[in-house]
mmCIF file of C-alpha atoms in Angstrom:
data_model
loop_
_atom_site.group_PDB
_atom_site.id
_atom_site.type_symbol
_atom_site.label_atom_id
_atom_site.label_comp_id
_atom_site.label_asym_id
_atom_site.label_seq_id
_atom_site.Cartn_x
_atom_site.Cartn_y
_atom_site.Cartn_z
ATOM 1 C CA MET A 1 0.000 0.000 0.000
ATOM 2 C CA PRO A 2 1.300 3.506 -0.824
ATOM 3 C CA GLU A 3 2.051 5.847 2.055
ATOM 4 C CA PRO A 4 -0.917 8.123 2.900
ATOM 5 C CA LYS A 5 -0.607 11.685 1.689
ATOM 6 C CA LYS A 6 -0.355 13.775 4.875
ATOM 7 C CA VAL A 7 -0.770 17.489 5.525
ATOM 8 C CA VAL A 8 -0.273 19.253 8.870
ATOM 9 C CA LEU A 9 -2.612 22.150 9.585
ATOM 10 C CA ALA A 10 -2.086 24.998 12.065
ATOM 11 C CA TYR A 11 -5.372 24.683 13.933
ATOM 12 C CA SER A 12 -7.165 27.148 16.195
ATOM 13 C CA GLY A 13 -10.589 25.543 16.377
ATOM 14 C CA GLY A 14 -12.172 28.545 14.687
ATOM 15 C CA LEU A 15 -14.229 28.687 11.524
ATOM 16 C CA ASP A 16 -11.407 29.165 9.014
ATOM 17 C CA THR A 17 -9.150 26.349 10.201
ATOM 18 C CA SER A 18 -12.079 23.966 10.834
ATOM 19 C CA VAL A 19 -13.343 24.417 7.282
ATOM 20 C CA CYS A 20 -9.824 23.721 6.014
ATOM 21 C CA ILE A 21 -9.949 20.100 7.220
ATOM 22 C CA PRO A 22 -12.550 18.772 4.764
ATOM 23 C CA LEU A 23 -11.319 21.165 2.065
ATOM 24 C CA LEU A 24 -7.815 19.701 2.228
ATOM 25 C CA LYS A 25 -9.302 16.293 1.477
ATOM 26 C CA GLU A 26 -11.979 17.239 -1.021
ATOM 27 C CA GLU A 27 -10.150 19.915 -2.979
ATOM 28 C CA TYR A 28 -6.486 19.003 -2.513
ATOM 29 C CA GLY A 29 -6.619 15.202 -2.306
ATOM 30 C CA TYR A 30 -4.937 14.631 1.044
ATOM 31 C CA ASP A 31 -5.587 11.324 2.805
ATOM 32 C CA GLU A 32 -4.748 12.525 6.318
ATOM 33 C CA VAL A 33 -5.150 15.954 7.871
ATOM 34 C CA ILE A 34 -3.166 16.314 11.089
ATOM 35 C CA THR A 35 -4.098 19.315 13.205
ATOM 36 C CA VAL A 36 -1.832 21.179 15.612
ATOM 37 C CA ALA A 37 -3.154 23.571 18.271
ATOM 38 C CA VAL A 38 -0.483 25.605 20.043
ATOM 39 C CA ASN A 39 -1.334 27.032 23.448
ATOM 40 C CA VAL A 40 0.126 30.538 23.696
ATOM 41 C CA GLY A 41 -2.283 31.681 26.379
ATOM 42 C CA GLN A 42 -5.719 31.240 24.868
ATOM 43 C CA PRO A 43 -8.645 30.629 27.263
ATOM 44 C CA GLU A 44 -8.712 27.054 28.567
ATOM 45 C CA GLU A 45 -12.204 26.550 27.154
ATOM 46 C CA GLU A 46 -10.942 27.565 23.709
ATOM 47 C CA ILE A 47 -8.145 25.000 23.833
ATOM 48 C CA LYS A 48 -10.576 22.358 25.059
ATOM 49 C CA GLU A 49 -13.071 23.201 22.325
ATOM 50 C CA ALA A 50 -10.348 23.011 19.673
ATOM 51 C CA ASP A 51 -9.221 19.626 21.000
ATOM 52 C CA GLU A 52 -12.738 18.210 21.034
ATOM 53 C CA LYS A 53 -13.545 19.528 17.579
ATOM 54 C CA ALA A 54 -10.270 18.283 16.105
ATOM 55 C CA GLU A 55 -10.800 14.820 17.569
ATOM 56 C CA LYS A 56 -14.056 14.628 15.610
ATOM 57 C CA ILE A 57 -13.088 16.084 12.253
ATOM 58 C CA SER A 58 -9.307 15.580 11.838
ATOM 59 C CA ASP A 59 -7.349 12.348 11.472
ATOM 60 C CA LYS A 60 -4.844 13.114 14.234
ATOM 61 C CA HIS A 61 -4.464 15.998 16.609
ATOM 62 C CA TYR A 62 -1.666 17.543 18.677
ATOM 63 C CA THR A 63 -1.960 20.165 21.414
ATOM 64 C CA ILE A 64 1.317 21.809 22.393
ATOM 65 C CA ASP A 65 1.672 23.990 25.490
ATOM 66 C CA ALA A 66 4.110 26.717 24.447
ATOM 67 C CA ARG A 67 3.126 29.398 26.959
ATOM 68 C CA LYS A 68 6.461 29.575 28.767
ATOM 69 C CA GLU A 69 8.387 29.555 25.516
ATOM 70 C CA PHE A 70 6.112 32.273 24.141
ATOM 71 C CA VAL A 71 6.663 34.522 27.155
ATOM 72 C CA ASN A 72 10.391 33.890 27.592
ATOM 73 C CA ASP A 73 11.473 33.864 23.942
ATOM 74 C CA TYR A 74 8.981 36.214 22.303
ATOM 75 C CA ILE A 75 7.192 38.461 24.827
ATOM 76 C CA PHE A 76 10.220 39.298 26.971
ATOM 77 C CA PRO A 77 12.302 40.346 23.928
ATOM 78 C CA LEU A 78 9.308 42.453 22.852
ATOM 79 C CA ILE A 79 9.266 44.228 26.222
ATOM 80 C CA LYS A 80 13.010 44.867 26.011
ATOM 81 C CA ALA A 81 12.470 46.401 22.574
ATOM 82 C CA ASN A 82 9.408 48.423 23.663
ATOM 83 C CA GLY A 83 7.614 46.547 20.894
ATOM 84 C CA ASP A 84 5.001 48.703 19.210
ATOM 85 C CA TYR A 85 3.756 48.898 15.613
ATOM 86 C CA GLU A 86 1.688 52.013 14.965
ATOM 87 C CA GLY A 87 0.297 51.766 18.505
ATOM 88 C CA TYR A 88 -0.284 48.002 18.427
ATOM 89 C CA VAL A 89 1.582 45.860 20.989
ATOM 90 C CA MET A 90 1.818 42.937 18.536
ATOM 91 C CA GLY A 91 0.369 40.000 20.433
ATOM 92 C CA THR A 92 -0.835 38.168 17.338
ATOM 93 C CA SER A 93 2.192 38.929 15.181
ATOM 94 C CA VAL A 94 4.820 37.650 17.620
ATOM 95 C CA ALA A 95 2.859 34.453 18.295
ATOM 96 C CA ARG A 96 2.627 33.341 14.668
ATOM 97 C CA PRO A 97 6.294 32.385 14.103
ATOM 98 C CA LEU A 98 6.273 30.243 17.250
ATOM 99 C CA ILE A 99 3.055 28.498 16.227
ATOM 100 C CA ALA A 100 4.455 27.924 12.739
ATOM 101 C CA LYS A 101 7.651 26.383 14.139
ATOM 102 C CA LYS A 102 5.657 23.954 16.279
ATOM 103 C CA VAL A 103 3.604 22.941 13.233
ATOM 104 C CA VAL A 104 6.812 22.288 11.287
ATOM 105 C CA GLU A 105 8.125 20.112 14.128
ATOM 106 C CA VAL A 106 4.989 17.965 13.971
ATOM 107 C CA ALA A 107 5.213 17.735 10.181
ATOM 108 C CA GLU A 108 8.777 16.455 10.462
ATOM 109 C CA LYS A 109 7.737 13.918 13.085
ATOM 110 C CA GLU A 110 4.764 12.703 11.031
ATOM 111 C CA LYS A 111 6.733 12.705 7.761
ATOM 112 C CA ALA A 112 4.061 14.883 6.148
ATOM 113 C CA SER A 113 4.393 16.233 2.618
ATOM 114 C CA ALA A 114 2.659 19.577 3.180
ATOM 115 C CA LEU A 115 1.925 22.356 5.640
ATOM 116 C CA SER A 116 -1.299 24.360 5.768
ATOM 117 C CA HIS A 117 -2.861 27.374 7.470
ATOM 118 C CA GLY A 118 -6.283 29.035 7.446
ATOM 119 C CA CYS A 119 -5.182 32.596 6.720
ATOM 120 C CA THR A 120 -6.780 34.753 4.057
ATOM 121 C CA GLY A 121 -4.953 36.474 1.234
ATOM 122 C CA LYS A 122 -5.734 39.920 2.625
ATOM 123 C CA GLY A 123 -4.045 39.772 6.002
ATOM 124 C CA ASN A 124 -0.599 39.578 7.556
ATOM 125 C CA ASP A 125 -0.763 36.112 9.089
ATOM 126 C CA GLN A 126 -0.287 34.297 5.772
ATOM 127 C CA LEU A 127 3.133 35.941 5.523
ATOM 128 C CA ARG A 128 4.087 35.251 9.124
ATOM 129 C CA PHE A 129 3.266 31.553 8.839
ATOM 130 C CA GLU A 130 4.851 31.124 5.446
ATOM 131 C CA ALA A 131 8.065 32.909 6.391
ATOM 132 C CA ILE A 132 8.609 29.874 8.637
ATOM 133 C CA PHE A 133 6.904 27.211 6.506
ATOM 134 C CA ARG A 134 8.943 28.054 3.418
ATOM 135 C CA LEU A 135 12.188 27.414 5.269
ATOM 136 C CA THR A 136 11.271 23.756 4.670
ATOM 137 C CA ASP A 137 10.942 21.849 1.390
ATOM 138 C CA LEU A 138 7.299 21.003 2.128
ATOM 139 C CA GLU A 139 4.392 22.201 0.034
ATOM 140 C CA VAL A 140 2.453 25.120 1.539
ATOM 141 C CA ILE A 141 -1.338 25.194 1.146
ATOM 142 C CA ALA A 142 -3.637 28.099 2.042
ATOM 143 C CA PRO A 143 -7.251 27.103 1.162
ATOM 144 C CA MET A 144 -8.818 30.412 2.234
ATOM 145 C CA ARG A 145 -6.501 32.311 -0.081
ATOM 146 C CA ASP A 146 -6.387 29.787 -2.904
ATOM 147 C CA MET A 147 -10.176 29.478 -3.151
ATOM 148 C CA ASN A 148 -10.914 33.158 -2.409
ATOM 149 C CA LEU A 149 -13.487 32.175 0.230
ATOM 150 C CA THR A 150 -15.885 34.491 2.064
ATOM 151 C CA ARG A 151 -17.062 34.232 5.647
ATOM 152 C CA GLU A 152 -20.665 33.513 4.600
ATOM 153 C CA TRP A 153 -19.562 30.692 2.280
ATOM 154 C CA GLU A 154 -17.510 29.153 5.082
ATOM 155 C CA ILE A 155 -20.440 29.227 7.503
ATOM 156 C CA GLU A 156 -22.689 27.428 5.030
ATOM 157 C CA TYR A 157 -19.961 24.941 4.125
ATOM 158 C CA ALA A 158 -19.387 24.176 7.801
ATOM 159 C CA LYS A 159 -23.103 23.527 8.338
ATOM 160 C CA LYS A 160 -23.206 21.100 5.400
ATOM 161 C CA HIS A 161 -20.262 19.164 6.815
ATOM 162 C CA GLY A 162 -21.551 19.089 10.378
ATOM 163 C CA ILE A 163 -18.779 21.290 11.708
ATOM 164 C CA PRO A 164 -19.895 23.180 14.828
ATOM 165 C CA VAL A 165 -19.026 26.892 14.658
ATOM 166 C CA SER A 166 -19.776 29.717 17.061
ATOM 167 C CA VAL A 167 -19.534 32.430 14.382
ATOM 168 C CA THR A 168 -22.798 33.617 12.831
ATOM 169 C CA THR A 169 -23.583 36.161 10.140
ATOM 170 C CA GLY A 170 -25.177 38.269 12.880
ATOM 171 C CA GLU A 171 -22.060 38.354 15.077
ATOM 172 C CA PRO A 172 -19.197 37.455 12.779
ATOM 173 C CA TRP A 173 -16.378 38.511 15.102
ATOM 174 C CA SER A 174 -13.001 37.029 14.294
ATOM 175 C CA ILE A 175 -11.167 36.827 17.614
ATOM 176 C CA ASP A 176 -7.539 35.898 18.184
ATOM 177 C CA GLU A 177 -6.394 35.696 21.772
ATOM 178 C CA ASN A 178 -3.158 34.860 23.525
ATOM 179 C CA ILE A 179 -1.572 35.825 26.815
ATOM 180 C CA TRP A 180 -0.321 39.188 25.469
ATOM 181 C CA SER A 181 -3.313 40.530 23.560
ATOM 182 C CA ARG A 182 -6.800 39.894 22.233
ATOM 183 C CA SER A 183 -7.750 41.067 18.740
ATOM 184 C CA ILE A 184 -11.313 41.481 17.450
ATOM 185 C CA GLU A 185 -12.123 41.886 13.761
ATOM 186 C CA GLY A 186 -14.962 41.413 11.313
ATOM 187 C CA GLY A 187 -18.626 42.318 10.999
ATOM 188 C CA LYS A 188 -19.542 45.952 11.455
ATOM 189 C CA LEU A 189 -16.080 46.612 12.896
ATOM 190 C CA GLU A 190 -14.878 46.676 9.293
ATOM 191 C CA ASP A 191 -16.620 50.038 8.986
ATOM 192 C CA PRO A 192 -14.154 52.531 10.551
ATOM 193 C CA SER A 193 -16.993 55.018 11.126
ATOM 194 C CA CYS A 194 -18.810 52.541 13.393
ATOM 195 C CA ALA A 195 -18.133 52.777 17.131
ATOM 196 C CA PRO A 196 -17.216 49.349 18.546
ATOM 197 C CA PRO A 197 -19.992 47.830 20.668
ATOM 198 C CA GLN A 198 -19.199 47.072 24.294
ATOM 199 C CA GLU A 199 -19.925 43.387 23.668
ATOM 200 C CA ILE A 200 -16.672 42.872 21.756
ATOM 201 C CA TYR A 201 -14.601 43.445 24.904
ATOM 202 C CA SER A 202 -13.763 40.608 27.257
ATOM 203 C CA TRP A 203 -10.558 41.528 29.094
ATOM 204 C CA THR A 204 -11.360 45.134 29.964
ATOM 205 C CA VAL A 205 -14.246 46.901 31.645
ATOM 206 C CA SER A 206 -15.399 50.238 30.319
ATOM 207 C CA PRO A 207 -13.156 52.959 31.802
ATOM 208 C CA ASP A 208 -16.350 54.695 32.921
ATOM 209 C CA ASP A 209 -17.164 51.695 35.141
ATOM 210 C CA ALA A 210 -13.633 51.182 36.479
ATOM 211 C CA PRO A 211 -13.008 51.384 40.265
ATOM 212 C CA GLU A 212 -10.921 53.893 42.163
ATOM 213 C CA ALA A 213 -7.225 54.256 41.405
ATOM 214 C CA GLN A 214 -4.761 51.540 42.357
ATOM 215 C CA ALA A 215 -0.998 51.822 42.675
ATOM 216 C CA MET A 216 1.338 48.881 42.226
ATOM 217 C CA VAL A 217 5.070 48.193 42.045
ATOM 218 C CA ILE A 218 6.579 46.365 39.082
ATOM 219 C CA GLY A 219 10.077 44.945 39.471
ATOM 220 C CA PHE A 220 12.428 44.496 36.500
ATOM 221 C CA ASP A 221 15.654 42.541 36.167
ATOM 222 C CA ASN A 222 17.723 42.925 32.984
ATOM 223 C CA GLY A 223 14.745 44.460 31.206
ATOM 224 C CA VAL A 224 12.353 41.662 32.153
ATOM 225 C CA PRO A 225 9.423 42.007 34.614
ATOM 226 C CA VAL A 226 9.992 39.686 37.555
ATOM 227 C CA SER A 227 7.722 40.862 40.374
ATOM 228 C CA LEU A 228 4.435 42.543 41.271
ATOM 229 C CA ASP A 229 4.244 44.482 44.556
ATOM 230 C CA GLY A 230 7.442 42.834 45.737
ATOM 231 C CA ASN A 231 6.318 39.268 45.058
ATOM 232 C CA GLU A 232 8.528 37.437 42.569
ATOM 233 C CA ILE A 233 6.512 35.518 40.007
ATOM 234 C CA ASP A 234 7.184 33.685 36.750
ATOM 235 C CA GLY A 235 6.461 35.452 33.486
ATOM 236 C CA VAL A 236 3.294 33.587 32.518
ATOM 237 C CA LYS A 237 1.561 34.145 35.856
ATOM 238 C CA LEU A 238 2.786 37.735 36.078
ATOM 239 C CA ILE A 239 1.212 38.644 32.740
ATOM 240 C CA GLN A 240 -1.989 36.750 33.563
ATOM 241 C CA GLN A 241 -2.366 38.522 36.928
ATOM 242 C CA LEU A 242 -1.594 41.911 35.450
ATOM 243 C CA ASN A 243 -4.121 41.342 32.663
ATOM 244 C CA ASN A 244 -6.789 40.795 35.307
ATOM 245 C CA ILE A 245 -5.758 43.745 37.487
ATOM 246 C CA ALA A 246 -5.224 46.304 34.722
ATOM 247 C CA GLY A 247 -8.227 45.034 32.777
ATOM 248 C CA SER A 248 -10.440 45.709 35.785
ATOM 249 C CA HIS A 249 -9.344 49.354 35.518
ATOM 250 C CA GLY A 250 -10.281 49.558 31.832
ATOM 251 C CA ILE A 251 -6.643 49.747 30.709
ATOM 252 C CA GLY A 252 -5.422 48.451 27.375
ATOM 253 C CA ARG A 253 -7.986 49.123 24.653
ATOM 254 C CA THR A 254 -6.842 50.098 21.161
ATOM 255 C CA ASP A 255 -9.101 51.005 18.226
ATOM 256 C CA MET A 256 -6.899 51.870 15.275
ATOM 257 C CA ILE A 257 -6.430 52.060 11.538
ATOM 258 C CA GLU A 258 -3.499 49.747 10.891
ATOM 259 C CA ASP A 259 -1.263 49.526 7.828
ATOM 260 C CA ARG A 260 -0.950 45.860 6.948
ATOM 261 C CA VAL A 261 2.155 44.475 5.284
ATOM 262 C CA LEU A 262 0.390 44.232 1.905
ATOM 263 C CA GLY A 263 -0.450 47.941 2.016
ATOM 264 C CA LEU A 264 -4.115 47.567 2.929
ATOM 265 C CA LYS A 265 -5.431 49.760 5.718
ATOM 266 C CA ALA A 266 -7.541 47.825 8.219
ATOM 267 C CA ARG A 267 -9.623 48.779 11.217
ATOM 268 C CA GLU A 268 -8.320 46.790 14.193
ATOM 269 C CA ASN A 269 -9.544 46.478 17.777
ATOM 270 C CA TYR A 270 -7.320 45.122 20.525
ATOM 271 C CA GLU A 271 -7.250 44.517 24.272
ATOM 272 C CA HIS A 272 -3.876 44.319 26.037
ATOM 273 C CA PRO A 273 -3.975 45.408 29.711
ATOM 274 C CA ALA A 274 -0.717 43.833 30.936
ATOM 275 C CA ALA A 275 1.134 44.856 27.792
ATOM 276 C CA THR A 276 0.137 48.500 28.232
ATOM 277 C CA VAL A 277 1.306 48.599 31.844
ATOM 278 C CA LEU A 278 4.555 46.694 31.327
ATOM 279 C CA LEU A 279 5.638 48.644 28.264
ATOM 280 C CA THR A 280 4.876 51.947 30.000
ATOM 281 C CA ALA A 281 6.881 50.944 33.079
ATOM 282 C CA HIS A 282 9.781 49.472 31.115
ATOM 283 C CA GLN A 283 10.223 52.485 28.889
ATOM 284 C CA ASP A 284 10.191 54.787 31.899
ATOM 285 C CA LEU A 285 12.858 52.734 33.689
ATOM 286 C CA GLU A 286 15.065 52.871 30.595
ATOM 287 C CA LYS A 287 15.015 56.669 30.772
ATOM 288 C CA LEU A 288 16.472 56.457 34.261
ATOM 289 C CA VAL A 289 19.377 54.129 33.474
ATOM 290 C CA LEU A 290 20.364 54.594 29.827
ATOM 291 C CA THR A 291 22.374 57.512 28.480
ATOM 292 C CA ARG A 292 20.846 60.106 26.192
ATOM 293 C CA SER A 293 22.785 58.708 23.234
ATOM 294 C CA GLU A 294 21.680 55.158 24.002
ATOM 295 C CA LEU A 295 18.051 56.200 24.275
ATOM 296 C CA ARG A 296 18.166 58.130 21.015
ATOM 297 C CA PHE A 297 19.792 55.260 19.126
ATOM 298 C CA LYS A 298 17.597 52.631 20.765
ATOM 299 C CA THR A 299 14.475 54.440 19.583
ATOM 300 C CA ASP A 300 15.518 53.666 16.008
ATOM 301 C CA VAL A 301 16.517 50.120 16.910
ATOM 302 C CA ASP A 302 13.183 49.494 18.643
ATOM 303 C CA SER A 303 11.323 50.779 15.596
ATOM 304 C CA GLN A 304 13.269 48.472 13.267
ATOM 305 C CA TRP A 305 12.781 45.535 15.658
ATOM 306 C CA SER A 306 9.036 46.182 15.880
ATOM 307 C CA GLU A 307 8.624 46.298 12.120
ATOM 308 C CA LEU A 308 10.444 42.981 11.644
ATOM 309 C CA ALA A 309 8.438 41.397 14.475
ATOM 310 C CA TYR A 310 5.185 42.691 12.995
ATOM 311 C CA TYR A 311 6.132 41.210 9.637
ATOM 312 C CA GLY A 312 7.011 37.901 11.325
ATOM 313 C CA LEU A 313 10.595 37.997 10.038
ATOM 314 C CA VAL A 314 12.206 36.602 13.185
ATOM 315 C CA ASP A 315 14.753 34.640 11.132
ATOM 316 C CA GLU A 316 15.969 37.777 9.392
ATOM 317 C CA PRO A 317 19.671 38.315 10.324
ATOM 318 C CA LEU A 318 18.960 41.948 11.181
ATOM 319 C CA TYR A 319 16.450 40.778 13.800
ATOM 320 C CA THR A 320 19.213 38.828 15.534
ATOM 321 C CA ASP A 321 21.615 41.755 15.251
ATOM 322 C CA LEU A 322 19.113 44.163 16.798
ATOM 323 C CA ASN A 323 18.469 41.781 19.687
ATOM 324 C CA GLU A 324 22.192 41.712 20.445
ATOM 325 C CA PHE A 325 22.257 45.478 20.889
ATOM 326 C CA ILE A 326 18.988 45.539 22.824
ATOM 327 C CA ASN A 327 20.094 42.793 25.224
ATOM 328 C CA LYS A 328 23.316 44.666 25.946
ATOM 329 C CA THR A 329 21.385 47.789 26.959
ATOM 330 C CA GLN A 330 19.069 45.751 29.184
ATOM 331 C CA GLU A 331 21.904 44.689 31.487
ATOM 332 C CA ARG A 332 21.223 47.908 33.427
ATOM 333 C CA VAL A 333 17.430 47.988 33.126
ATOM 334 C CA THR A 334 16.932 46.675 36.641
ATOM 335 C CA GLY A 335 14.824 48.361 39.283
ATOM 336 C CA LYS A 336 11.301 49.189 40.398
ATOM 337 C CA VAL A 337 8.553 51.291 38.841
ATOM 338 C CA ILE A 338 5.446 52.413 40.722
ATOM 339 C CA VAL A 339 2.466 52.817 38.427
ATOM 340 C CA LYS A 340 -1.028 54.166 38.951
ATOM 341 C CA LEU A 341 -3.983 52.443 37.299
ATOM 342 C CA HIS A 342 -7.074 54.601 36.942
ATOM 343 C CA LYS A 343 -10.051 54.803 34.584
ATOM 344 C CA GLY A 344 -8.348 53.368 31.514
ATOM 345 C CA ASN A 345 -5.014 55.103 32.075
ATOM 346 C CA VAL A 346 -1.651 54.014 33.430
ATOM 347 C CA SER A 347 0.820 56.607 34.695
ATOM 348 C CA VAL A 348 4.212 56.327 36.369
ATOM 349 C CA LEU A 349 4.413 57.686 39.910
ATOM 350 C CA ALA A 350 8.022 56.848 40.751
ATOM 351 C CA ARG A 351 11.001 54.757 39.728
ATOM 352 C CA SER A 352 14.314 53.556 41.202
ATOM 353 C CA SER A 353 17.333 51.553 40.093
ATOM 354 C CA PRO A 354 20.826 50.713 41.353
ATOM 355 C CA TYR A 355 22.040 51.767 37.874
ATOM 356 C CA ALA A 356 20.286 55.142 37.833
ATOM 357 C CA LEU A 357 22.189 57.881 36.006
ATOM 358 C CA TYR A 358 20.358 60.421 38.132
ATOM 359 C CA SER A 359 22.048 62.378 40.927
ATOM 360 C CA GLU A 360 19.851 64.369 43.260
ATOM 361 C CA GLU A 361 22.958 66.030 44.623
ATOM 362 C CA PHE A 362 23.936 67.382 41.200
ATOM 363 C CA VAL A 363 20.519 68.619 40.061
ATOM 364 C CA SER A 364 19.156 69.957 43.348
ATOM 365 C CA PHE A 365 18.542 73.710 43.536
ATOM 366 C CA ASP A 366 19.859 73.596 47.097
ATOM 367 C CA SER A 367 23.207 71.958 46.259
ATOM 368 C CA LYS A 368 26.532 73.637 45.440
ATOM 369 C CA THR A 369 28.289 70.440 44.399
ATOM 370 C CA ILE A 370 28.377 71.817 40.867
ATOM 371 C CA ASP A 371 29.625 75.389 40.545
ATOM 372 C CA GLN A 372 27.095 77.047 38.276
ATOM 373 C CA LYS A 373 29.732 79.499 37.038
ATOM 374 C CA ASP A 374 31.401 76.593 35.212
ATOM 375 C CA ALA A 375 28.507 76.541 32.747
ATOM 376 C CA GLU A 376 29.233 80.069 31.521
ATOM 377 C CA GLY A 377 31.951 78.990 29.102
ATOM 378 C CA PHE A 378 29.676 76.352 27.620
ATOM 379 C CA ALA A 379 26.888 78.909 27.240
ATOM 380 C CA LYS A 380 29.169 81.274 25.322
ATOM 381 C CA TYR A 381 29.715 78.723 22.565
ATOM 382 C CA TYR A 382 26.223 77.224 22.638
ATOM 383 C CA GLY A 383 24.514 78.107 19.363
ATOM 384 C CA PHE A 384 27.732 79.732 18.114
ATOM 385 C CA GLN A 385 27.241 78.845 14.437
ATOM 386 C CA SER A 386 23.648 80.050 14.505
ATOM 387 C CA ARG A 387 24.779 83.430 15.737
ATOM 388 C CA LEU A 388 27.392 83.652 12.975
ATOM 389 C CA TYR A 389 24.685 82.811 10.433
ATOM 390 C CA LYS A 390 22.442 85.541 11.788
ATOM 391 C CA LYS A 391 25.312 88.050 11.758
ATOM 392 C CA PHE A 392 26.881 87.391 8.356
ATOM 393 C CA VAL A 393 24.632 85.281 6.120
ATOM 394 C CA GLU A 394 21.150 86.668 6.752
ATOM 395 C CA LYS A 395 22.454 90.224 6.283
#
């Protein structure tokens, strides 16, 4: 008997990837569809639902818990780089390469001949998955893109094949959630003039309904958050706890027009309470310990890093080079930041570090450690060329 023709599918349990399973058999002629769900911090019920659904409609299913790897190898580098793309903290984008790598590992184990994903041809995720998939010699199949499918067609197709789906034409939200962020797309949200309904939010309360202000202390070590209010905690639990705390204060909502890699502008809605707090605190601590030149240069580095991470190009040599510089700067980003959470806003109240480049003695109005007269010579030459221009050129 010939070996069965196998394909490994990145599986979320949602409409798109569930519809892919019968399509890969009916339209592409595969004998076995092996599904892989990667846990990067989705709700437990979502993982369970994906497992149960895959057991019914796929030939073999894997669930891989990659939460610690996601936080340590993807989220922590993002924090160090103050990861931000046009105001988006990049939860979905940084998760895709990790998910893709886990799918490839399963494909190698199962000796599959192809890799597949459920991304459309209009979004960024197709590129993020395929940047990893195409490092292999396996065929890459994208049914949503290849067949130019619509959401309504998928819903009807799923019904005909007995595939249970929670999406309806009335509430067609496309939700992607991991430990760092929750994205909501689709339906009337595609109209940028439409205000998002409160029902789309799950992690955050309305800022209007948030409680009184709360202050908390976030501890950092080498650029990485390690404690909340003095209690050391591992990265996964720290982000989970902070999501709950900051979310209860209405912190971390983003409604934006985003420039996708392909050039399309898209209306995107996100929730990211912990990300908002941690990035705010981290960036503030950097200002205390890094030199002016380092901060200025790192702003450009962070921007380059964020663009590559958004594109999913984590195997790009420049990405590795940028991380080397960033990690070197983070050797001094150790200390504590006190933040205030209130009505959808996070603000820094105070900060401290053993590597602080701040001297109260030098800057105090009541100190004579620095002789102010010494600055006179500097002042005489400050703006010297501008004065010459005014005197000789403008005349």
